[in-house]
């Protein structure tokens, strides 16, 4: 008699490769679907070609699965792709912190399709950016930093309020031999909370709170204030770098 636990794992938790083969067979483009079984997150409905009929076929063959059609998640992926299109390299090994936070979970789900788009390898490690200087040999190429739009903007405001020169955390793109990438840089924290934690239960998006009331006030006066602060800061940072590089 078969081991009941092994039977459960084999039947109820199919291998990702098997799921990908099935999805390809029914005409789904898995480069635009995050496969984190039992959930499949559609990050671009049109490009994925994941119709309702194909969803029915999938659920018929994998009844324990779930297809997530979230317009918010698609917006998150669209914004994230603007960063990843420029910063992610084909075939590279990307580390994500293994801490089970909402931001790290979001990083994995967003990056998962890039294992097929760019052939990257995702590695989970108990590693933070400040630990990089303590290592000399690496078995990976880049580290995904879970920095959100809110955190970057709060950092800018904090420096302004204290009279310091504007400096973006995301301007650091390399630490030693390791590249640093910021997939969540254009994503507001509220989007992550509403997507992954809609009931606002335990495990909120972590990060320091700086004048949230002030940001809310600014939002009422200036549309997309977070995005505009980030763009302005990026412009100032680029100008500053050009001045430093220019000959005397």
Short mmCIF file of C-alpha atoms in Angstrom, two decimals:
data_model
loop_
_atom_site.label_atom_id
_atom_site.label_comp_id
_atom_site.label_asym_id
_atom_site.label_seq_id
_atom_site.Cartn_x
_atom_site.Cartn_y
_atom_site.Cartn_z
CA UNK A 1 0.00 0.00 0.00
CA UNK A 2 1.29 3.45 -0.91
CA UNK A 3 2.36 5.85 1.77
CA UNK A 4 -0.71 8.13 2.21
CA UNK A 5 1.46 11.21 2.79
CA UNK A 6 3.46 10.58 -0.39
CA UNK A 7 0.22 10.02 -2.31
CA UNK A 8 -1.12 13.35 -1.02
CA UNK A 9 2.05 15.19 -2.07
CA UNK A 10 2.12 13.56 -5.51
CA UNK A 11 -1.56 14.14 -6.24
CA UNK A 12 -2.39 17.39 -4.44
CA UNK A 13 0.92 19.22 -4.90
CA UNK A 14 2.00 18.73 -8.52
CA UNK A 15 5.45 19.77 -9.69
CA UNK A 16 5.77 23.21 -11.25
CA UNK A 17 7.24 21.70 -14.42
CA UNK A 18 4.12 19.59 -14.88
CA UNK A 19 1.87 22.65 -14.46
CA UNK A 20 3.93 24.69 -16.93
CA UNK A 21 3.75 21.93 -19.54
CA UNK A 22 -0.03 21.71 -19.13
CA UNK A 23 -0.49 25.48 -19.39
CA UNK A 24 1.62 25.59 -22.53
CA UNK A 25 -0.43 22.76 -24.02
CA UNK A 26 -3.69 24.69 -23.58
CA UNK A 27 -2.17 27.87 -25.04
CA UNK A 28 -1.27 29.94 -21.97
CA UNK A 29 1.89 32.07 -22.18
CA UNK A 30 3.47 31.41 -18.78
CA UNK A 31 5.90 34.33 -19.13
CA UNK A 32 2.97 36.45 -17.96
CA UNK A 33 1.73 34.17 -15.18
CA UNK A 34 3.29 33.73 -11.73
CA UNK A 35 3.09 30.05 -10.85
CA UNK A 36 3.15 29.76 -7.05
CA UNK A 37 1.01 26.67 -6.59
CA UNK A 38 -1.75 26.36 -5.53
CA UNK A 39 -2.14 29.94 -6.79
CA UNK A 40 -1.55 31.17 -10.32
CA UNK A 41 -1.34 34.97 -10.52
CA UNK A 42 -2.04 36.51 -13.93
CA UNK A 43 0.25 39.51 -14.32
CA UNK A 44 -0.92 40.44 -17.83
CA UNK A 45 -4.29 39.10 -18.90
CA UNK A 46 -3.96 39.94 -22.61
CA UNK A 47 -0.41 38.67 -23.10
CA UNK A 48 -0.96 35.54 -21.00
CA UNK A 49 -3.98 34.51 -23.12
CA UNK A 50 -5.42 32.96 -19.95
CA UNK A 51 -9.10 32.97 -20.90
CA UNK A 52 -11.96 31.80 -18.69
CA UNK A 53 -12.25 28.65 -20.80
CA UNK A 54 -8.57 27.85 -20.23
CA UNK A 55 -9.03 28.55 -16.53
CA UNK A 56 -11.85 25.97 -16.46
CA UNK A 57 -9.57 23.43 -18.16
CA UNK A 58 -6.81 24.13 -15.65
CA UNK A 59 -9.09 23.79 -12.61
CA UNK A 60 -10.60 20.61 -14.01
CA UNK A 61 -7.14 19.03 -14.10
CA UNK A 62 -5.89 20.75 -10.93
CA UNK A 63 -8.94 21.17 -8.66
CA UNK A 64 -6.81 22.27 -5.70
CA UNK A 65 -5.42 25.18 -7.73
CA UNK A 66 -6.63 28.77 -7.84
CA UNK A 67 -6.33 31.36 -10.61
CA UNK A 68 -5.97 34.95 -9.35
CA UNK A 69 -7.31 37.60 -11.72
CA UNK A 70 -6.35 40.76 -9.84
CA UNK A 71 -6.33 44.06 -11.72
CA UNK A 72 -4.28 45.53 -8.86
CA UNK A 73 -1.63 42.82 -9.24
CA UNK A 74 -1.48 43.53 -12.97
CA UNK A 75 -0.86 47.22 -12.20
CA UNK A 76 1.89 46.22 -9.76
CA UNK A 77 3.55 44.04 -12.40
CA UNK A 78 3.29 46.79 -15.03
CA UNK A 79 5.08 49.25 -12.73
CA UNK A 80 7.63 46.70 -11.59
CA UNK A 81 8.49 45.77 -15.18
CA UNK A 82 9.69 49.35 -15.79
CA UNK A 83 12.44 48.76 -13.24
CA UNK A 84 13.16 45.12 -14.06
CA UNK A 85 13.38 45.74 -17.80
CA UNK A 86 16.43 47.93 -17.19
CA UNK A 87 18.00 46.27 -14.16
CA UNK A 88 17.50 42.52 -14.61
CA UNK A 89 20.02 40.55 -16.66
CA UNK A 90 19.29 37.27 -18.49
CA UNK A 91 20.40 34.06 -16.78
CA UNK A 92 21.45 35.83 -13.58
CA UNK A 93 21.05 34.39 -10.09
CA UNK A 94 18.87 36.65 -7.96
CA UNK A 95 18.69 36.42 -4.17
CA UNK A 96 15.54 37.26 -2.22
CA UNK A 97 15.63 37.52 1.56
CA UNK A 98 14.10 34.39 3.08
CA UNK A 99 12.21 36.32 5.79
CA UNK A 100 8.48 35.70 5.32
CA UNK A 101 7.37 39.33 5.00
CA UNK A 102 4.74 40.62 2.60
CA UNK A 103 7.37 42.48 0.61
CA UNK A 104 9.57 39.41 0.18
CA UNK A 105 6.52 37.37 -0.81
CA UNK A 106 5.65 40.05 -3.35
CA UNK A 107 9.21 40.00 -4.70
CA UNK A 108 9.06 36.26 -5.31
CA UNK A 109 5.66 36.34 -7.02
CA UNK A 110 6.66 39.27 -9.25
CA UNK A 111 10.04 37.76 -10.20
CA UNK A 112 8.80 34.18 -10.71
CA UNK A 113 7.78 34.62 -14.40
CA UNK A 114 11.24 36.03 -15.16
CA UNK A 115 12.60 32.51 -14.63
CA UNK A 116 10.97 31.91 -18.03
CA UNK A 117 11.21 35.40 -19.58
CA UNK A 118 14.93 35.89 -18.84
CA UNK A 119 15.94 32.46 -17.55
CA UNK A 120 16.90 33.85 -14.13
CA UNK A 121 17.33 31.69 -11.05
CA UNK A 122 15.69 32.80 -7.79
CA UNK A 123 17.57 31.93 -4.60
CA UNK A 124 16.17 32.44 -1.11
CA UNK A 125 18.78 33.30 1.50
CA UNK A 126 18.86 34.77 4.99
CA UNK A 127 20.83 37.70 3.64
CA UNK A 128 20.54 41.48 3.79
CA UNK A 129 22.43 44.11 1.85
CA UNK A 130 24.54 45.08 4.89
CA UNK A 131 25.84 41.48 5.04
CA UNK A 132 27.40 41.66 1.58
CA UNK A 133 30.59 43.37 2.71
CA UNK A 134 31.30 40.42 5.01
CA UNK A 135 31.51 37.95 2.14
CA UNK A 136 34.13 37.50 -0.54
CA UNK A 137 32.74 34.65 -2.63
CA UNK A 138 29.18 34.63 -3.94
CA UNK A 139 27.03 31.98 -5.57
CA UNK A 140 24.67 34.63 -6.96
CA UNK A 141 24.81 37.78 -9.09
CA UNK A 142 22.27 40.19 -7.63
CA UNK A 143 20.20 40.90 -4.53
CA UNK A 144 16.56 42.02 -4.77
CA UNK A 145 15.96 44.85 -2.28
CA UNK A 146 12.35 45.11 -1.00
CA UNK A 147 12.37 48.93 -1.13
CA UNK A 148 8.93 50.39 -1.86
CA UNK A 149 7.94 53.75 -3.31
CA UNK A 150 6.77 54.94 0.12
CA UNK A 151 10.06 54.04 1.81
CA UNK A 152 12.12 55.82 -0.84
CA UNK A 153 9.94 58.94 -0.66
CA UNK A 154 9.97 58.94 3.17
CA UNK A 155 13.75 58.79 3.05
CA UNK A 156 13.85 61.81 0.73
CA UNK A 157 11.46 63.80 2.95
CA UNK A 158 13.42 62.88 6.06
CA UNK A 159 16.62 64.28 4.51
CA UNK A 160 14.79 67.44 3.42
CA UNK A 161 13.28 67.96 6.88
CA UNK A 162 16.71 67.58 8.51
CA UNK A 163 18.54 69.78 6.01
CA UNK A 164 20.56 66.99 4.42
CA UNK A 165 21.44 66.51 0.77
CA UNK A 166 18.92 64.41 -1.12
CA UNK A 167 20.17 60.87 -1.60
CA UNK A 168 18.15 57.98 -2.96
CA UNK A 169 18.65 54.56 -1.43
CA UNK A 170 17.99 53.08 -4.86
CA UNK A 171 20.95 55.02 -6.29
CA UNK A 172 23.20 52.29 -4.86
CA UNK A 173 23.19 49.73 -7.64
CA UNK A 174 26.19 47.66 -6.57
CA UNK A 175 27.69 46.49 -3.28
CA UNK A 176 31.05 44.86 -3.88
CA UNK A 177 30.60 42.40 -6.73
CA UNK A 178 26.85 42.07 -6.20
CA UNK A 179 24.31 44.09 -8.18
CA UNK A 180 21.34 45.56 -6.29
CA UNK A 181 17.90 45.65 -7.92
CA UNK A 182 14.70 47.28 -6.68
CA UNK A 183 11.60 45.57 -8.18
CA UNK A 184 9.18 47.34 -5.77
CA UNK A 185 10.58 50.84 -6.24
CA UNK A 186 7.50 52.12 -8.13
CA UNK A 187 4.98 50.29 -5.93
CA UNK A 188 3.04 52.07 -3.13
CA UNK A 189 2.87 50.07 0.10
CA UNK A 190 -0.93 50.29 0.14
CA UNK A 191 -1.06 48.41 -3.16
CA UNK A 192 0.91 45.54 -1.62
CA UNK A 193 -1.31 45.53 1.47
CA UNK A 194 -4.53 45.57 -0.57
CA UNK A 195 -3.25 42.81 -2.85
CA UNK A 196 -1.65 40.39 -0.39
CA UNK A 197 -3.29 41.36 2.88
CA UNK A 198 -6.75 42.76 2.01
CA UNK A 199 -8.16 42.08 5.48
CA UNK A 200 -5.30 44.05 7.08
CA UNK A 201 -4.62 41.19 9.45
CA UNK A 202 -1.24 40.40 11.02
CA UNK A 203 1.94 40.84 8.98
CA UNK A 204 1.49 44.36 7.59
CA UNK A 205 4.04 45.74 5.14
CA UNK A 206 7.09 46.50 7.22
CA UNK A 207 8.95 49.79 7.01
CA UNK A 208 9.48 52.96 8.97
CA UNK A 209 6.63 55.42 9.24
CA UNK A 210 7.52 59.05 8.57
CA UNK A 211 4.82 61.73 8.57
CA UNK A 212 2.08 59.59 6.97
CA UNK A 213 -0.39 62.39 7.69
CA UNK A 214 1.85 64.81 5.81
CA UNK A 215 2.00 62.50 2.79
CA UNK A 216 -1.78 62.09 2.89
CA UNK A 217 -2.14 65.88 2.99
CA UNK A 218 0.17 66.25 -0.01
CA UNK A 219 -1.78 63.59 -1.90
CA UNK A 220 -4.91 65.72 -1.51
CA UNK A 221 -3.11 68.68 -3.07
CA UNK A 222 -0.76 67.06 -5.61
CA UNK A 223 -1.88 63.99 -7.58
CA UNK A 224 0.68 61.14 -7.55
CA UNK A 225 2.86 63.05 -5.09
CA UNK A 226 4.97 59.98 -4.23
CA UNK A 227 5.74 59.30 -7.88
CA UNK A 228 6.57 62.96 -8.52
CA UNK A 229 8.91 63.19 -5.51
CA UNK A 230 10.71 60.05 -6.70
CA UNK A 231 11.06 61.38 -10.27
CA UNK A 232 12.35 64.75 -9.06
CA UNK A 233 14.85 63.07 -6.73
CA UNK A 234 16.06 60.77 -9.51
CA UNK A 235 16.52 63.80 -11.78
CA UNK A 236 18.52 65.67 -9.12
CA UNK A 237 20.63 62.57 -8.41
CA UNK A 238 21.45 62.08 -12.12
CA UNK A 239 22.35 65.76 -12.51
CA UNK A 240 24.61 65.57 -9.45
CA UNK A 241 26.39 62.50 -10.85
CA UNK A 242 26.95 64.23 -14.23
CA UNK A 243 28.48 67.27 -12.50
CA UNK A 244 30.85 65.03 -10.50
CA UNK A 245 31.97 63.20 -13.67
CA UNK A 246 32.45 66.34 -15.79
CA UNK A 247 36.09 67.51 -16.23
CA UNK A 248 37.25 70.50 -14.20
#
